Amino acid sequence: MCPPPPRPDAPSEPVRMTAWVRGQVQGVGFRWHTRARALAIGELRGFTSNLADGRVQVVAEGSRERCLRLLEWLRDGDTPGRVAGVTEIWDTPRGGYQDFAIR
């Protein structure tokens, strides 16, 4: 069972956000730009990877506020390609990431 969606009253709460981005997002530098955005936001760990069905998966761990910033960029930012939609789930952090990587 997933925890409730982000609460605006707990911006520093550590979370794990997993997002699946669909649209024209492979072969256009989307993962590279996602990593660059995560690094620019700062204090996010995780990864981005292409999926066999054409989507890109993004897993980010950090404060709720920083994960929300990355999610907003995935949905509405100046991303490469064309984003048709983003689905996300929220969970507790699992750790184990050194930085934010491209897989």
mmCIF file with all atom_site columns, C-alpha atoms in Angstrom:
data_model
loop_
_atom_site.group_PDB
_atom_site.id
_atom_site.type_symbol
_atom_site.label_atom_id
_atom_site.label_alt_id
_atom_site.label_comp_id
_atom_site.label_asym_id
_atom_site.label_entity_id
_atom_site.label_seq_id
_atom_site.pdbx_PDB_ins_code
_atom_site.Cartn_x
_atom_site.Cartn_y
_atom_site.Cartn_z
_atom_site.occupancy
_atom_site.B_iso_or_equiv
_atom_site.pdbx_formal_charge
_atom_site.auth_seq_id
_atom_site.auth_comp_id
_atom_site.auth_asym_id
_atom_site.auth_atom_id
_atom_site.pdbx_PDB_model_num
ATOM 1   C CA . MET A 1 1   ? 0.000  0.000  0.000   1.00 0.00 ? 1   MET A CA 1
ATOM 2   C CA . CYS A 1 2   ? 1.333  3.420  -0.944  1.00 0.00 ? 2   CYS A CA 1
ATOM 3   C CA . PRO A 1 3   ? 1.444  6.333  1.479   1.00 0.00 ? 3   PRO A CA 1
ATOM 4   C CA . PRO A 1 4   ? -0.838 9.300  0.890   1.00 0.00 ? 4   PRO A CA 1
ATOM 5   C CA . PRO A 1 5   ? 0.091  11.917 -1.707  1.00 0.00 ? 5   PRO A CA 1
ATOM 6   C CA . PRO A 1 6   ? 2.464  14.747 -0.805  1.00 0.00 ? 6   PRO A CA 1
ATOM 7   C CA . ARG A 1 7   ? 1.367  16.925 2.093   1.00 0.00 ? 7   ARG A CA 1
ATOM 8   C CA . PRO A 1 8   ? 2.182  20.606 1.770   1.00 0.00 ? 8   PRO A CA 1
ATOM 9   C CA . ASP A 1 9   ? 2.731  20.791 5.544   1.00 0.00 ? 9   ASP A CA 1
ATOM 10  C CA . ALA A 1 10  ? 5.690  18.365 5.469   1.00 0.00 ? 10  ALA A CA 1
ATOM 11  C CA . PRO A 1 11  ? 8.089  19.711 2.809   1.00 0.00 ? 11  PRO A CA 1
ATOM 12  C CA . SER A 1 12  ? 11.239 18.389 4.465   1.00 0.00 ? 12  SER A CA 1
ATOM 13  C CA . GLU A 1 13  ? 9.903  14.874 5.050   1.00 0.00 ? 13  GLU A CA 1
ATOM 14  C CA . PRO A 1 14  ? 12.157 12.297 3.328   1.00 0.00 ? 14  PRO A CA 1
ATOM 15  C CA . VAL A 1 15  ? 10.296 10.421 0.580   1.00 0.00 ? 15  VAL A CA 1
ATOM 16  C CA . ARG A 1 16  ? 10.761 8.184  -2.437  1.00 0.00 ? 16  ARG A CA 1
ATOM 17  C CA . MET A 1 17  ? 8.993  9.289  -5.603  1.00 0.00 ? 17  MET A CA 1
ATOM 18  C CA . THR A 1 18  ? 8.742  6.927  -8.561  1.00 0.00 ? 18  THR A CA 1
ATOM 19  C CA . ALA A 1 19  ? 7.426  8.450  -11.782 1.00 0.00 ? 19  ALA A CA 1
ATOM 20  C CA . TRP A 1 20  ? 6.702  6.939  -15.170 1.00 0.00 ? 20  TRP A CA 1
ATOM 21  C CA . VAL A 1 21  ? 6.875  9.412  -18.045 1.00 0.00 ? 21  VAL A CA 1
ATOM 22  C CA . ARG A 1 22  ? 5.136  8.539  -21.289 1.00 0.00 ? 22  ARG A CA 1
ATOM 23  C CA . GLY A 1 23  ? 5.267  10.206 -24.688 1.00 0.00 ? 23  GLY A CA 1
ATOM 24  C CA . GLN A 1 24  ? 8.212  10.801 -26.995 1.00 0.00 ? 24  GLN A CA 1
ATOM 25  C CA . VAL A 1 25  ? 10.818 10.536 -24.245 1.00 0.00 ? 25  VAL A CA 1
ATOM 26  C CA . GLN A 1 26  ? 13.377 8.008  -25.489 1.00 0.00 ? 26  GLN A CA 1
ATOM 27  C CA . GLY A 1 27  ? 16.189 8.838  -27.880 1.00 0.00 ? 27  GLY A CA 1
ATOM 28  C CA . VAL A 1 28  ? 15.883 12.592 -27.228 1.00 0.00 ? 28  VAL A CA 1
ATOM 29  C CA . GLY A 1 29  ? 18.202 13.117 -24.238 1.00 0.00 ? 29  GLY A CA 1
ATOM 30  C CA . PHE A 1 30  ? 15.375 12.947 -21.720 1.00 0.00 ? 30  PHE A CA 1
ATOM 31  C CA . ARG A 1 31  ? 17.302 10.870 -19.157 1.00 0.00 ? 31  ARG A CA 1
ATOM 32  C CA . TRP A 1 32  ? 20.346 13.128 -19.373 1.00 0.00 ? 32  TRP A CA 1
ATOM 33  C CA . HIS A 1 33  ? 18.222 16.243 -18.847 1.00 0.00 ? 33  HIS A CA 1
ATOM 34  C CA . THR A 1 34  ? 16.329 14.572 -15.989 1.00 0.00 ? 34  THR A CA 1
ATOM 35  C CA . ARG A 1 35  ? 19.607 13.778 -14.229 1.00 0.00 ? 35  ARG A CA 1
ATOM 36  C CA . ALA A 1 36  ? 20.838 17.341 -14.810 1.00 0.00 ? 36  ALA A CA 1
ATOM 37  C CA . ARG A 1 37  ? 17.604 18.750 -13.346 1.00 0.00 ? 37  ARG A CA 1
ATOM 38  C CA . ALA A 1 38  ? 17.817 16.448 -10.303 1.00 0.00 ? 38  ALA A CA 1
ATOM 39  C CA . LEU A 1 39  ? 21.414 17.553 -9.711  1.00 0.00 ? 39  LEU A CA 1
ATOM 40  C CA . ALA A 1 40  ? 20.427 21.218 -10.126 1.00 0.00 ? 40  ALA A CA 1
ATOM 41  C CA . ILE A 1 41  ? 17.617 20.817 -7.577  1.00 0.00 ? 41  ILE A CA 1
ATOM 42  C CA . GLY A 1 42  ? 20.178 19.213 -5.286  1.00 0.00 ? 42  GLY A CA 1
ATOM 43  C CA . GLU A 1 43  ? 20.096 16.622 -2.532  1.00 0.00 ? 43  GLU A CA 1
ATOM 44  C CA . LEU A 1 44  ? 18.241 14.056 -4.640  1.00 0.00 ? 44  LEU A CA 1
ATOM 45  C CA . ARG A 1 45  ? 19.456 10.498 -5.097  1.00 0.00 ? 45  ARG A CA 1
ATOM 46  C CA . GLY A 1 46  ? 18.089 7.858  -7.440  1.00 0.00 ? 46  GLY A CA 1
ATOM 47  C CA . PHE A 1 47  ? 18.070 7.135  -11.144 1.00 0.00 ? 47  PHE A CA 1
ATOM 48  C CA . THR A 1 48  ? 16.324 7.462  -14.475 1.00 0.00 ? 48  THR A CA 1
ATOM 49  C CA . SER A 1 49  ? 16.017 4.634  -16.983 1.00 0.00 ? 49  SER A CA 1
ATOM 50  C CA . ASN A 1 50  ? 14.355 3.715  -20.260 1.00 0.00 ? 50  ASN A CA 1
ATOM 51  C CA . LEU A 1 51  ? 11.666 1.037  -20.120 1.00 0.00 ? 51  LEU A CA 1
ATOM 52  C CA . ALA A 1 52  ? 10.972 -1.477 -22.886 1.00 0.00 ? 52  ALA A CA 1
ATOM 53  C CA . ASP A 1 53  ? 7.476  -0.034 -23.471 1.00 0.00 ? 53  ASP A CA 1
ATOM 54  C CA . GLY A 1 54  ? 8.839  3.418  -24.431 1.00 0.00 ? 54  GLY A CA 1
ATOM 55  C CA . ARG A 1 55  ? 8.369  5.126  -21.070 1.00 0.00 ? 55  ARG A CA 1
ATOM 56  C CA . VAL A 1 56  ? 11.086 6.577  -18.854 1.00 0.00 ? 56  VAL A CA 1
ATOM 57  C CA . GLN A 1 57  ? 11.130 5.682  -15.171 1.00 0.00 ? 57  GLN A CA 1
ATOM 58  C CA . VAL A 1 58  ? 12.416 8.190  -12.629 1.00 0.00 ? 58  VAL A CA 1
ATOM 59  C CA . VAL A 1 59  ? 13.130 7.205  -9.025  1.00 0.00 ? 59  VAL A CA 1
ATOM 60  C CA . ALA A 1 60  ? 14.082 10.060 -6.698  1.00 0.00 ? 60  ALA A CA 1
ATOM 61  C CA . GLU A 1 61  ? 14.716 10.078 -2.969  1.00 0.00 ? 61  GLU A CA 1
ATOM 62  C CA . GLY A 1 62  ? 15.088 13.230 -0.932  1.00 0.00 ? 62  GLY A CA 1
ATOM 63  C CA . SER A 1 63  ? 12.890 15.794 0.739   1.00 0.00 ? 63  SER A CA 1
ATOM 64  C CA . ARG A 1 64  ? 9.261  15.902 -0.353  1.00 0.00 ? 64  ARG A CA 1
ATOM 65  C CA . GLU A 1 65  ? 9.752  19.491 -1.555  1.00 0.00 ? 65  GLU A CA 1
ATOM 66  C CA . ARG A 1 66  ? 12.709 18.588 -3.795  1.00 0.00 ? 66  ARG A CA 1
ATOM 67  C CA . CYS A 1 67  ? 10.941 15.525 -5.208  1.00 0.00 ? 67  CYS A CA 1
ATOM 68  C CA . LEU A 1 68  ? 7.894  17.678 -5.959  1.00 0.00 ? 68  LEU A CA 1
ATOM 69  C CA . ARG A 1 69  ? 10.112 20.148 -7.819  1.00 0.00 ? 69  ARG A CA 1
ATOM 70  C CA . LEU A 1 70  ? 11.448 17.331 -9.996  1.00 0.00 ? 70  LEU A CA 1
ATOM 71  C CA . LEU A 1 71  ? 7.924  16.001 -10.586 1.00 0.00 ? 71  LEU A CA 1
ATOM 72  C CA . GLU A 1 72  ? 6.690  19.457 -11.607 1.00 0.00 ? 72  GLU A CA 1
ATOM 73  C CA . TRP A 1 73  ? 9.560  19.723 -14.090 1.00 0.00 ? 73  TRP A CA 1
ATOM 74  C CA . LEU A 1 74  ? 8.737  16.280 -15.516 1.00 0.00 ? 74  LEU A CA 1
ATOM 75  C CA . ARG A 1 75  ? 5.130  17.378 -16.040 1.00 0.00 ? 75  ARG A CA 1
ATOM 76  C CA . ASP A 1 76  ? 5.477  21.005 -17.088 1.00 0.00 ? 76  ASP A CA 1
ATOM 77  C CA . GLY A 1 77  ? 9.136  21.813 -17.589 1.00 0.00 ? 77  GLY A CA 1
ATOM 78  C CA . ASP A 1 78  ? 11.167 22.437 -20.680 1.00 0.00 ? 78  ASP A CA 1
ATOM 79  C CA . THR A 1 79  ? 11.909 18.754 -21.233 1.00 0.00 ? 79  THR A CA 1
ATOM 80  C CA . PRO A 1 80  ? 13.312 17.287 -24.430 1.00 0.00 ? 80  PRO A CA 1
ATOM 81  C CA . GLY A 1 81  ? 10.913 15.280 -26.568 1.00 0.00 ? 81  GLY A CA 1
ATOM 82  C CA . ARG A 1 82  ? 7.213  15.398 -25.803 1.00 0.00 ? 82  ARG A CA 1
ATOM 83  C CA . VAL A 1 83  ? 5.688  14.367 -22.483 1.00 0.00 ? 83  VAL A CA 1
ATOM 84  C CA . ALA A 1 84  ? 2.169  12.962 -22.899 1.00 0.00 ? 84  ALA A CA 1
ATOM 85  C CA . GLY A 1 85  ? 1.701  12.212 -19.202 1.00 0.00 ? 85  GLY A CA 1
ATOM 86  C CA . VAL A 1 86  ? 3.326  11.354 -15.908 1.00 0.00 ? 86  VAL A CA 1
ATOM 87  C CA . THR A 1 87  ? 2.133  8.875  -13.291 1.00 0.00 ? 87  THR A CA 1
ATOM 88  C CA . GLU A 1 88  ? 3.767  8.791  -9.884  1.00 0.00 ? 88  GLU A CA 1
ATOM 89  C CA . ILE A 1 89  ? 3.672  6.934  -6.599  1.00 0.00 ? 89  ILE A CA 1
ATOM 90  C CA . TRP A 1 90  ? 5.069  7.987  -3.232  1.00 0.00 ? 90  TRP A CA 1
ATOM 91  C CA . ASP A 1 91  ? 6.758  5.744  -0.698  1.00 0.00 ? 91  ASP A CA 1
ATOM 92  C CA . THR A 1 92  ? 9.288  5.777  2.124   1.00 0.00 ? 92  THR A CA 1
ATOM 93  C CA . PRO A 1 93  ? 12.954 6.048  1.086   1.00 0.00 ? 93  PRO A CA 1
ATOM 94  C CA . ARG A 1 94  ? 14.867 2.791  0.699   1.00 0.00 ? 94  ARG A CA 1
ATOM 95  C CA . GLY A 1 95  ? 18.333 4.287  0.337   1.00 0.00 ? 95  GLY A CA 1
ATOM 96  C CA . GLY A 1 96  ? 21.256 2.645  -1.407  1.00 0.00 ? 96  GLY A CA 1
ATOM 97  C CA . TYR A 1 97  ? 21.860 5.358  -4.027  1.00 0.00 ? 97  TYR A CA 1
ATOM 98  C CA . GLN A 1 98  ? 25.187 7.202  -4.147  1.00 0.00 ? 98  GLN A CA 1
ATOM 99  C CA . ASP A 1 99  ? 23.928 9.982  -6.411  1.00 0.00 ? 99  ASP A CA 1
ATOM 100 C CA . PHE A 1 100 ? 21.442 10.468 -9.253  1.00 0.00 ? 100 PHE A CA 1
ATOM 101 C CA . ALA A 1 101 ? 22.338 8.135  -12.127 1.00 0.00 ? 101 ALA A CA 1
ATOM 102 C CA . ILE A 1 102 ? 21.317 7.272  -15.656 1.00 0.00 ? 102 ILE A CA 1
ATOM 103 C CA . ARG A 1 103 ? 20.664 3.573  -16.155 1.00 0.00 ? 103 ARG A CA 1
#
